[in-house]
GROMACS .gro file of C-alpha atoms in nm:
model
  431
    1MET     CA    1   0.006  -0.007   0.005
    2LYS     CA    2   0.128   0.345  -0.080
    3PRO     CA    3   0.217   0.539   0.221
    4PRO     CA    4   0.046   0.863   0.296
    5SER     CA    5   0.184   1.194   0.191
    6LEU     CA    6   0.382   1.400   0.447
    7PRO     CA    7   0.108   1.691   0.442
    8LEU     CA    8  -0.147   1.424   0.527
    9LEU     CA    9   0.053   1.270   0.798
   10LEU     CA   10   0.090   1.605   0.959
   11LEU     CA   11  -0.259   1.681   0.949
   12LEU     CA   12  -0.347   1.342   1.130
   13LEU     CA   13  -0.111   1.413   1.387
   14HIS     CA   14  -0.251   1.753   1.466
   15LEU     CA   15  -0.596   1.613   1.494
   16SER     CA   16  -0.482   1.338   1.734
   17ALA     CA   17  -0.321   1.585   1.950
   18THR     CA   18  -0.620   1.821   1.959
   19ILE     CA   19  -0.863   1.542   2.048
   20SER     CA   20  -0.631   1.404   2.349
   21ALA     CA   21  -0.597   1.769   2.502
   22ALA     CA   22  -0.971   1.836   2.495
   23PRO     CA   23  -1.147   1.811   2.837
   24SER     CA   24  -1.385   1.512   2.868
   25LEU     CA   25  -1.752   1.604   2.869
   26SER     CA   26  -1.992   1.431   3.082
   27PRO     CA   27  -2.297   1.293   2.913
   28THR     CA   28  -2.622   1.481   2.956
   29PRO     CA   29  -2.834   1.289   3.192
   30SER     CA   30  -3.152   1.142   3.044
   31PRO     CA   31  -3.494   1.218   3.215
   32THR     CA   32  -3.482   0.877   3.380
   33THR     CA   33  -3.143   0.965   3.539
   34SER     CA   34  -3.186   1.067   3.918
   35PRO     CA   35  -3.042   1.444   3.956
   36ILE     CA   36  -2.771   1.509   4.189
   37PRO     CA   37  -2.923   1.606   4.534
   38PRO     CA   38  -2.890   1.965   4.643
   39HIS     CA   39  -2.645   2.080   4.877
   40LYS     CA   40  -2.800   2.073   5.237
   41PRO     CA   41  -2.796   2.403   5.376
   42SER     CA   42  -2.597   2.445   5.703
   43SER     CA   43  -2.756   2.457   6.031
   44SER     CA   44  -2.657   2.818   6.081
   45SER     CA   45  -2.891   2.916   5.770
   46SER     CA   46  -3.179   2.777   5.918
   47PRO     CA   47  -3.479   2.989   5.962
   48LEU     CA   48  -3.546   3.139   6.304
   49ASP     CA   49  -3.813   2.982   6.527
   50PRO     CA   50  -4.154   3.150   6.422
   51LYS     CA   51  -4.279   3.188   6.771
   52GLN     CA   52  -3.943   3.359   6.867
   53LEU     CA   53  -3.949   3.558   6.543
   54LYS     CA   54  -4.281   3.707   6.657
   55ALA     CA   55  -4.148   3.775   7.020
   56LEU     CA   56  -3.871   3.971   6.865
   57GLU     CA   57  -4.104   4.177   6.661
   58SER     CA   58  -4.282   4.267   6.991
   59LEU     CA   59  -3.973   4.381   7.124
   60ASN     CA   60  -3.909   4.626   6.846
   61ILE     CA   61  -3.636   4.434   6.713
   62PRO     CA   62  -3.584   4.445   6.322
   63THR     CA   63  -3.673   4.106   6.179
   64VAL     CA   64  -3.672   4.199   5.792
   65LYS     CA   65  -3.328   4.063   5.764
   66ASP     CA   66  -3.195   3.793   5.973
   67PRO     CA   67  -3.208   3.939   6.348
   68CYS     CA   68  -2.917   3.697   6.449
   69ASN     CA   69  -2.693   3.854   6.211
   70HIS     CA   70  -2.792   4.219   6.246
   71ARG     CA   71  -2.557   4.454   6.396
   72PRO     CA   72  -2.657   4.817   6.471
   73THR     CA   73  -2.505   5.101   6.272
   74THR     CA   74  -2.306   5.377   6.455
   75LYS     CA   75  -2.561   5.625   6.352
   76SER     CA   76  -2.848   5.460   6.538
   77THR     CA   77  -2.875   5.574   6.904
   78SER     CA   78  -3.115   5.281   7.012
   79SER     CA   79  -2.978   4.920   6.933
   80SER     CA   80  -3.016   4.559   7.011
   81VAL     CA   81  -2.794   4.280   6.942
   82VAL     CA   82  -2.953   3.928   6.908
   83THR     CA   83  -2.748   3.598   6.919
   84CYS     CA   84  -2.880   3.275   6.818
   85ASP     CA   85  -2.773   2.907   6.819
   86THR     CA   86  -2.732   2.655   6.516
   87SER     CA   87  -3.033   2.443   6.589
   88SER     CA   88  -3.226   2.284   6.293
   89PRO     CA   89  -3.477   2.296   6.165
   90PHE     CA   90  -3.518   2.629   6.343
   91ARG     CA   91  -3.268   2.858   6.521
   92LEU     CA   92  -3.323   2.968   6.872
   93VAL     CA   93  -3.249   3.300   7.048
   94THR     CA   94  -2.973   3.242   7.321
   95SER     CA   95  -2.878   3.627   7.385
   96ILE     CA   96  -3.017   3.972   7.356
   97SER     CA   97  -2.853   4.298   7.437
   98PHE     CA   98  -3.041   4.637   7.457
   99THR     CA   99  -2.845   4.954   7.435
  100ASN     CA  100  -2.995   5.315   7.475
  101CYS     CA  101  -3.351   5.194   7.467
  102SER     CA  102  -3.621   5.399   7.306
  103THR     CA  103  -3.900   5.540   7.525
  104ASP     CA  104  -4.164   5.319   7.363
  105LEU     CA  105  -3.990   4.984   7.430
  106SER     CA  106  -4.175   4.765   7.647
  107ILE     CA  107  -4.040   4.419   7.773
  108SER     CA  108  -4.340   4.206   7.791
  109THR     CA  109  -4.350   3.885   8.003
  110THR     CA  110  -4.521   3.692   7.709
  111ALA     CA  111  -4.234   3.784   7.455
  112LEU     CA  112  -3.978   3.664   7.718
  113ARG     CA  113  -4.170   3.337   7.784
  114ALA     CA  114  -4.165   3.267   7.402
  115LEU     CA  115  -3.799   3.307   7.402
  116SER     CA  116  -3.751   3.080   7.693
  117PRO     CA  117  -3.589   2.832   7.741
  118SER     CA  118  -3.316   2.907   7.494
  119LEU     CA  119  -3.263   3.266   7.607
  120THR     CA  120  -2.968   3.226   7.853
  121SER     CA  121  -2.829   3.597   7.851
  122LEU     CA  122  -3.020   3.934   7.865
  123SER     CA  123  -2.850   4.262   7.900
  124PHE     CA  124  -2.994   4.640   7.929
  125LEU     CA  125  -2.735   4.905   7.910
  126ASN     CA  126  -2.850   5.291   7.959
  127CYS     CA  127  -3.220   5.194   7.942
  128PRO     CA  128  -3.323   5.458   8.227
  129SER     CA  129  -3.689   5.508   8.096
  130LEU     CA  130  -3.778   5.130   8.064
  131SER     CA  131  -3.975   4.931   8.330
  132PRO     CA  132  -3.856   4.594   8.406
  133PRO     CA  133  -4.096   4.316   8.317
  134PRO     CA  134  -4.268   4.146   8.602
  135ARG     CA  135  -4.064   3.848   8.587
  136LEU     CA  136  -3.741   3.720   8.397
  137PRO     CA  137  -3.707   3.387   8.242
  138ASP     CA  138  -3.551   3.116   8.473
  139SER     CA  139  -3.333   3.004   8.193
  140LEU     CA  140  -3.105   3.299   8.227
  141HIS     CA  141  -2.748   3.231   8.307
  142SER     CA  142  -2.647   3.598   8.267
  143PHE     CA  143  -2.833   3.935   8.351
  144THR     CA  144  -2.684   4.270   8.326
  145ALA     CA  145  -2.836   4.585   8.409
  146VAL     CA  146  -2.634   4.913   8.387
  147SER     CA  147  -2.799   5.262   8.408
  148SER     CA  148  -3.142   5.120   8.354
  149PHE     CA  149  -3.483   5.089   8.516
  150LEU     CA  150  -3.456   5.442   8.677
  151ARG     CA  151  -3.816   5.515   8.595
  152ARG     CA  152  -3.914   5.317   8.905
  153ARG     CA  153  -3.816   5.482   9.223
  154ASN     CA  154  -3.692   5.157   9.380
  155GLY     CA  155  -3.524   5.018   9.067
  156LEU     CA  156  -3.500   4.663   9.102
  157SER     CA  157  -3.597   4.443   9.390
  158GLY     CA  158  -3.418   4.195   9.572
  159VAL     CA  159  -3.711   3.943   9.530
  160PHE     CA  160  -3.695   4.011   9.155
  161LEU     CA  161  -3.342   3.921   9.129
  162ALA     CA  162  -3.358   3.631   9.360
  163ARG     CA  163  -3.594   3.456   9.110
  164LEU     CA  164  -3.290   3.412   8.879
  165VAL     CA  165  -3.169   3.097   9.057
  166ASN     CA  166  -2.968   2.962   8.744
  167LEU     CA  167  -2.751   3.280   8.702
  168THR     CA  168  -2.368   3.236   8.681
  169ASP     CA  169  -2.311   3.606   8.607
  170LEU     CA  170  -2.508   3.879   8.773
  171THR     CA  171  -2.426   4.257   8.688
  172VAL     CA  172  -2.621   4.542   8.815
  173SER     CA  173  -2.458   4.890   8.839
  174SER     CA  174  -2.612   5.246   8.879
  175VAL     CA  175  -2.936   5.081   8.940
  176PRO     CA  176  -3.110   5.104   9.265
  177VAL     CA  177  -3.161   4.773   9.445
  178SER     CA  178  -3.404   4.766   9.718
  179THR     CA  179  -3.374   4.459   9.949
  180SER     CA  180  -3.374   4.373  10.323
  181GLY     CA  181  -3.023   4.228  10.275
  182LEU     CA  182  -2.790   4.068   9.995
  183PHE     CA  183  -2.859   3.718  10.125
  184VAL     CA  184  -3.209   3.768   9.987
  185ILE     CA  185  -3.061   3.808   9.647
  186LEU     CA  186  -2.791   3.534   9.661
  187GLY     CA  187  -2.980   3.264   9.877
  188ASN     CA  188  -3.054   3.030   9.600
  189MET     CA  189  -2.807   3.137   9.332
  190HIS     CA  190  -2.610   2.835   9.380
  191GLU     CA  191  -2.423   2.839   9.050
  192ILE     CA  192  -2.329   3.214   9.068
  193VAL     CA  193  -1.956   3.271   8.957
  194SER     CA  194  -1.930   3.650   8.900
  195LEU     CA  195  -2.136   3.911   9.125
  196THR     CA  196  -2.148   4.265   9.073
  197ILE     CA  197  -2.384   4.516   9.237
  198SER     CA  198  -2.222   4.845   9.244
  199HIS     CA  199  -2.355   5.200   9.305
  200ALA     CA  200  -2.706   5.053   9.388
  201ASN     CA  201  -2.772   5.192   9.734
  202LEU     CA  202  -2.758   4.849   9.859
  203SER     CA  203  -2.773   4.828  10.253
  204GLY     CA  204  -2.730   4.594  10.536
  205ASN     CA  205  -2.434   4.376  10.607
  206ILE     CA  206  -2.200   4.157  10.407
  207PRO     CA  207  -2.357   3.797  10.412
  208LYS     CA  208  -2.189   3.550  10.644
  209SER     CA  209  -2.153   3.299  10.370
  210PHE     CA  210  -2.111   3.311   9.989
  211HIS     CA  211  -2.130   3.020   9.739
  212SER     CA  212  -1.801   2.860   9.684
  213ASN     CA  213  -1.830   2.909   9.285
  214LEU     CA  214  -1.759   3.282   9.325
  215THR     CA  215  -1.451   3.426   9.136
  216PHE     CA  216  -1.554   3.774   9.109
  217ILE     CA  217  -1.716   4.018   9.377
  218ASP     CA  218  -1.783   4.369   9.335
  219LEU     CA  219  -2.009   4.545   9.582
  220SER     CA  220  -1.844   4.887   9.563
  221ASP     CA  221  -2.019   5.223   9.615
  222ASN     CA  222  -2.304   5.109   9.831
  223LEU     CA  223  -2.430   5.151  10.200
  224LEU     CA  224  -2.275   4.836  10.328
  225LYS     CA  225  -2.191   4.816  10.706
  226GLY     CA  226  -2.058   4.594  10.959
  227SER     CA  227  -1.731   4.406  10.946
  228ILE     CA  228  -1.570   4.172  10.664
  229PRO     CA  229  -1.690   3.829  10.777
  230THR     CA  230  -1.413   3.560  10.788
  231SER     CA  231  -1.616   3.318  10.597
  232ILE     CA  232  -1.543   3.551  10.275
  233THR     CA  233  -1.170   3.412  10.299
  234LEU     CA  234  -1.305   3.073  10.228
  235LEU     CA  235  -1.343   3.142   9.869
  236SER     CA  236  -1.023   2.999   9.741
  237ASN     CA  237  -1.100   3.056   9.385
  238LEU     CA  238  -1.197   3.419   9.433
  239LYS     CA  239  -0.991   3.654   9.183
  240SER     CA  240  -1.131   3.992   9.276
  241LEU     CA  241  -1.275   4.143   9.567
  242ASN     CA  242  -1.394   4.499   9.575
  243LEU     CA  243  -1.580   4.641   9.876
  244SER     CA  244  -1.470   4.987   9.822
  245LYS     CA  245  -1.690   5.307   9.898
  246ASN     CA  246  -1.901   5.152  10.171
  247THR     CA  247  -1.918   5.201  10.549
  248ILE     CA  248  -1.744   4.870  10.643
  249SER     CA  249  -1.570   4.862  10.971
  250GLY     CA  250  -1.348   4.644  11.193
  251ASP     CA  251  -1.024   4.481  11.110
  252ILE     CA  252  -0.914   4.320  10.782
  253PRO     CA  253  -0.932   3.942  10.877
  254ASP     CA  254  -0.624   3.780  10.940
  255SER     CA  255  -0.734   3.498  10.721
  256ILE     CA  256  -0.730   3.724  10.425
  257GLY     CA  257  -0.417   3.546  10.301
  258ASP     CA  258  -0.643   3.234  10.232
  259LEU     CA  259  -0.764   3.402   9.920
  260ILE     CA  260  -0.467   3.243   9.723
  261SER     CA  261  -0.613   3.310   9.383
  262LEU     CA  262  -0.664   3.669   9.443
  263LYS     CA  263  -0.544   3.940   9.202
  264ASN     CA  264  -0.717   4.250   9.301
  265LEU     CA  265  -0.814   4.343   9.650
  266SER     CA  266  -0.990   4.693   9.691
  267LEU     CA  267  -1.115   4.802  10.038
  268SER     CA  268  -1.064   5.177   9.997
  269SER     CA  269  -1.296   5.440  10.123
  270ASN     CA  270  -1.438   5.257  10.450
  271LYS     CA  271  -1.366   5.265  10.805
  272LEU     CA  272  -1.142   4.989  10.855
  273SER     CA  273  -0.910   5.004  11.140
  274GLY     CA  274  -0.614   4.806  11.275
  275PRO     CA  275  -0.292   4.698  11.094
  276ILE     CA  276  -0.238   4.533  10.756
  277PRO     CA  277  -0.250   4.164  10.815
  278ASP     CA  278   0.086   3.975  10.747
  279SER     CA  279  -0.121   3.709  10.569
  280ILE     CA  280  -0.147   3.916  10.262
  281SER     CA  281   0.214   3.826  10.198
  282SER     CA  282   0.071   3.458  10.126
  283ILE     CA  283  -0.141   3.585   9.816
  284PRO     CA  284   0.120   3.487   9.554
  285GLU     CA  285  -0.010   3.673   9.242
  286LEU     CA  286  -0.170   4.001   9.402
  287THR     CA  287  -0.134   4.262   9.152
  288HIS     CA  288  -0.382   4.526   9.287
  289LEU     CA  289  -0.397   4.636   9.642
  290ASP     CA  290  -0.601   4.941   9.738
  291LEU     CA  291  -0.648   5.017  10.113
  292SER     CA  292  -0.683   5.391  10.087
  293GLY     CA  293  -0.927   5.612  10.280
  294ASN     CA  294  -0.956   5.423  10.606
  295GLN     CA  295  -0.825   5.428  10.945
  296LEU     CA  296  -0.559   5.153  10.912
  297ASN     CA  297  -0.271   5.203  11.160
  298GLY     CA  298   0.049   5.049  11.249
  299THR     CA  299   0.356   5.044  11.016
  300VAL     CA  300   0.366   4.978  10.664
  301PRO     CA  301   0.472   4.612  10.634
  302ARG     CA  302   0.815   4.539  10.466
  303PHE     CA  303   0.664   4.236  10.302
  304ILE     CA  304   0.476   4.433  10.055
  305SER     CA  305   0.810   4.518   9.867
  306LYS     CA  306   0.869   4.156   9.811
  307MET     CA  307   0.526   4.096   9.631
  308LYS     CA  308   0.672   4.064   9.276
  309TYR     CA  309   0.342   4.088   9.071
  310LEU     CA  310   0.215   4.406   9.255
  311THR     CA  311   0.162   4.690   9.008
  312HIS     CA  312  -0.087   4.901   9.198
  313LEU     CA  313  -0.049   4.996   9.537
  314ASN     CA  314  -0.253   5.272   9.718
  315LEU     CA  315  -0.220   5.324  10.097
  316ALA     CA  316  -0.299   5.669  10.114
  317ASN     CA  317  -0.515   5.855  10.372
  318ASN     CA  318  -0.476   5.608  10.660
  319ALA     CA  319  -0.297   5.642  11.005
  320PHE     CA  320   0.006   5.464  10.943
  321HIS     CA  321   0.346   5.590  11.126
  322GLY     CA  322   0.715   5.492  11.125
  323VAL     CA  323   0.949   5.489  10.843
  324LEU     CA  324   0.842   5.382  10.491
  325PRO     CA  325   1.025   5.042  10.413
  326PHE     CA  326   1.026   5.075  10.037
  327ASN     CA  327   1.323   5.181   9.799
  328ALA     CA  328   1.319   5.369   9.499
  329SER     CA  329   1.340   5.083   9.285
  330PHE     CA  330   1.043   4.915   9.411
  331ILE     CA  331   0.841   5.241   9.383
  332LYS     CA  332   0.957   5.304   9.036
  333ASN     CA  333   0.840   4.957   8.925
  334LEU     CA  334   0.498   5.027   9.025
  335GLU     CA  335   0.245   5.167   8.780
  336VAL     CA  336   0.051   5.343   9.069
  337PHE     CA  337   0.194   5.429   9.383
  338LYS     CA  338   0.009   5.646   9.656
  339ILE     CA  339   0.112   5.696  10.025
  340GLY     CA  340   0.007   6.051  10.111
  341GLY     CA  341  -0.230   6.160  10.365
  342ASN     CA  342  -0.037   5.962  10.642
  343SER     CA  343   0.082   6.253  10.894
  344ASP     CA  344   0.288   6.035  11.129
  345LEU     CA  345   0.454   5.840  10.820
  346CYS     CA  346   0.802   5.953  10.679
  347TYR     CA  347   1.060   5.858  10.440
  348ASN     CA  348   1.451   5.805  10.472
  349HIS     CA  349   1.622   6.068  10.272
  350SER     CA  350   1.932   5.836  10.213
  351VAL     CA  351   1.706   5.575  10.055
  352LEU     CA  352   1.438   5.787   9.869
  353SER     CA  353   1.474   6.135   9.716
  354SER     CA  354   1.255   6.446   9.795
  355LYS     CA  355   1.207   6.490   9.420
  356MET     CA  356   0.974   6.165   9.413
  357LYS     CA  357   0.703   6.370   9.592
  358LEU     CA  358   0.572   6.086   9.779
  359GLY     CA  359   0.318   6.334   9.978
  360ILE     CA  360   0.477   6.243  10.329
  361ALA     CA  361   0.745   6.416  10.532
  362GLN     CA  362   1.133   6.323  10.539
  363CYS     CA  363   1.239   6.150  10.867
  364ASP     CA  364   1.453   6.276  11.118
  365LYS     CA  365   1.729   6.077  11.307
  366HIS     CA  366   1.470   5.915  11.545
  367GLY     CA  367   1.250   5.798  11.252
  368LEU     CA  368   0.971   6.082  11.300
  369PRO     CA  369   0.854   6.332  11.061
  370LEU     CA  370   1.117   6.606  11.007
  371SER     CA  371   0.861   6.890  10.940
  372PRO     CA  372   0.501   6.911  10.921
  373PRO     CA  373   0.352   6.678  10.647
  374PRO     CA  374   0.191   6.815  10.344
  375GLN     CA  375  -0.189   6.827  10.332
  376LYS     CA  376  -0.407   6.531  10.290
  377GLU     CA  377  -0.358   6.400   9.962
  378ASP     CA  378  -0.630   6.310   9.710
  379SER     CA  379  -0.610   5.933   9.693
  380ASN     CA  380  -0.755   5.946   9.330
  381SER     CA  381  -0.460   6.133   9.207
  382ASP     CA  382  -0.134   5.971   9.101
  383TYR     CA  383   0.190   6.110   9.208
  384ASP     CA  384   0.454   6.245   8.958
  385TYR     CA  385   0.783   6.067   9.007
  386GLY     CA  386   0.975   6.258   8.734
  387ASN     CA  387   1.294   6.424   8.849
  388GLU     CA  388   1.309   6.799   8.808
  389ASP     CA  389   1.637   6.985   8.733
  390ASP     CA  390   1.824   7.179   8.997
  391THR     CA  391   1.735   7.514   8.862
  392SER     CA  392   1.352   7.468   8.891
  393GLU     CA  393   1.416   7.345   9.243
  394LYS     CA  394   1.622   7.686   9.328
  395LYS     CA  395   1.359   7.895   9.168
  396LYS     CA  396   1.090   7.713   9.396
  397GLU     CA  397   1.311   7.800   9.699
  398GLU     CA  398   1.359   8.159   9.601
  399HIS     CA  399   0.986   8.202   9.568
  400HIS     CA  400   0.915   8.068   9.945
  401GLY     CA  401   0.952   8.424  10.079
  402PRO     CA  402   0.986   8.777   9.983
  403ASN     CA  403   1.307   8.919   9.808
  404LYS     CA  404   1.549   9.050  10.057
  405VAL     CA  405   1.618   9.360   9.859
  406VAL     CA  406   1.241   9.452   9.829
  407LEU     CA  407   1.193   9.380  10.231
  408GLY     CA  408   1.488   9.640  10.285
  409VAL     CA  409   1.338   9.905  10.075
  410ALA     CA  410   1.012   9.845  10.214
  411ILE     CA  411   1.143   9.868  10.578
  412GLY     CA  412   1.322  10.197  10.482
  413LEU     CA  413   1.031  10.386  10.332
  414SER     CA  414   0.838  10.272  10.628
  415SER     CA  415   1.072  10.445  10.867
  416LEU     CA  416   1.077  10.751  10.649
  417VAL     CA  417   0.712  10.801  10.670
  418PHE     CA  418   0.725  10.742  11.039
  419LEU     CA  419   0.993  11.015  11.067
  420ILE     CA  420   0.793  11.272  10.862
  421ILE     CA  421   0.479  11.204  11.078
  422PHE     CA  422   0.682  11.245  11.401
  423MET     CA  423   0.842  11.576  11.279
  424ILE     CA  424   0.487  11.706  11.205
  425LEU     CA  425   0.360  11.619  11.528
  426LEU     CA  426   0.662  11.754  11.725
  427ALA     CA  427   0.627  12.102  11.510
  428LYS     CA  428   0.251  12.139  11.617
  429TRP     CA  429   0.344  12.051  11.983
  430CYS     CA  430   0.629  12.315  11.988
  431GLY     CA  431   0.411  12.574  11.813
   0.00000   0.00000   0.00000
C-alpha cells in the first residue's frame, strides 16, 4: 500500500493531539437519570423559630433581615444585638442586648416566655426610662442592668433578682436595688460565679456566707456596713474582691491570705482599722492592692516590697506611722503608688529622694517626721515621680519668701514715713 503523503501525515498528527488535549465531557443525563441531590444548607442558615421571631418583633427588634446577624450601625442611638444558636430545623435565640433603649420599648413577659428556655443571656445598658418586666425567664445564666430601670423609684427589688436561680453572672450597676439584705438575692443562686452590684444603694451587712463558685465580687459604692466576715476568705477561687466606698468597719481578717487566687483586693473608702495583716504576703499573684481612705494604723509592712506581681499599691489617707520601708527601685516599678495623707509616716532621705513627691515628710534621726507633712492627699490622683532639674528647685526655694532687697526698701520707706509724721507732730506741739 502506498504510504500517505507528508502533509496528510502532519494533519493526522495535529487532529490526534487536539482530541487528546480536549476536556472530557460528561454525558447529558437522561430524563430517567436521578438528579444530583441539592447541597443541604448548613444549620447556621436555618430559619429562626417562628414563635421567637414574633417575640422579637414585639420587642421592636428588626426582623426584615436575619435578626441574628443584624448589627446596629453607629448612626443609630437605640440598638439591640441578638445572638442565636445553630439548631435545626429552626434556630433559637440565646442572647439579647439592649442599648440606649427607646422610650416606647416595653419588655413583656409574654415575649420573654416565648424566648425561653433558649434565652440564657439578657442585657440592658443605658435604658433609664424602661420598666422591668414582672418576671424574667428562669433560663437566664447571665443578667446585666447598667443605668437602667430608673423610672421606677426603687429600681429592682431583691425578690425580682432572687428568682434568677440559674445565674452564673449577675451585673447590676447604677441601678437602685431595694432589698432587706444581700442574702435575699444570693440565697438560691448556687451556680453564681461573677457578682457585681455596685452604686446601687445596697444596704445591710455583708452576708456571712457565699457560694463557693464565686471568682469575682464587686459590691463597691453602696451602703454596706458591719465587718468583713471571715467566711469570705474561704473562697479559694476568688480572683477579685472590691468592697470599696461603703461604711465597712473593723479589722481586715487575718485569714485574708487564704484567698490564694486573688489578684485584685480593693477595700478603699471604708472605716477599716487596725494593721495590715501579715497574711496578705501569702497571696502569691496579687497585682492590685487598694486600702486607701480608711483608718488603718501600725507600720507599713516590709513584705509588700517582696510581692513581685504587685503593680498598683494605694495606702493613702490612713493612720500609718514610722519609716516607709520601700526603696526607689520598688516604687518606680509600680504603675500606681500612693502613700500621702499619713501624717505620722515619713521616708528615709538616704533611701528615697525628695524629688519623688511621695506626699509624706522626711524622717529625722529618730524616725519621726522632720517637718509638718503635706496636706491630705487626694487618693484618686497619681504622684509624679519624674525628676526636676536643679534650677527649677532653686526657683521654688527662692519664691518661698519675699525678696531681701524688696524687704529692705519697704522697711526704709516705712521708717521715713514714720519720721515725717513724727516731725509734723513735734512741730505742732512746739508751736
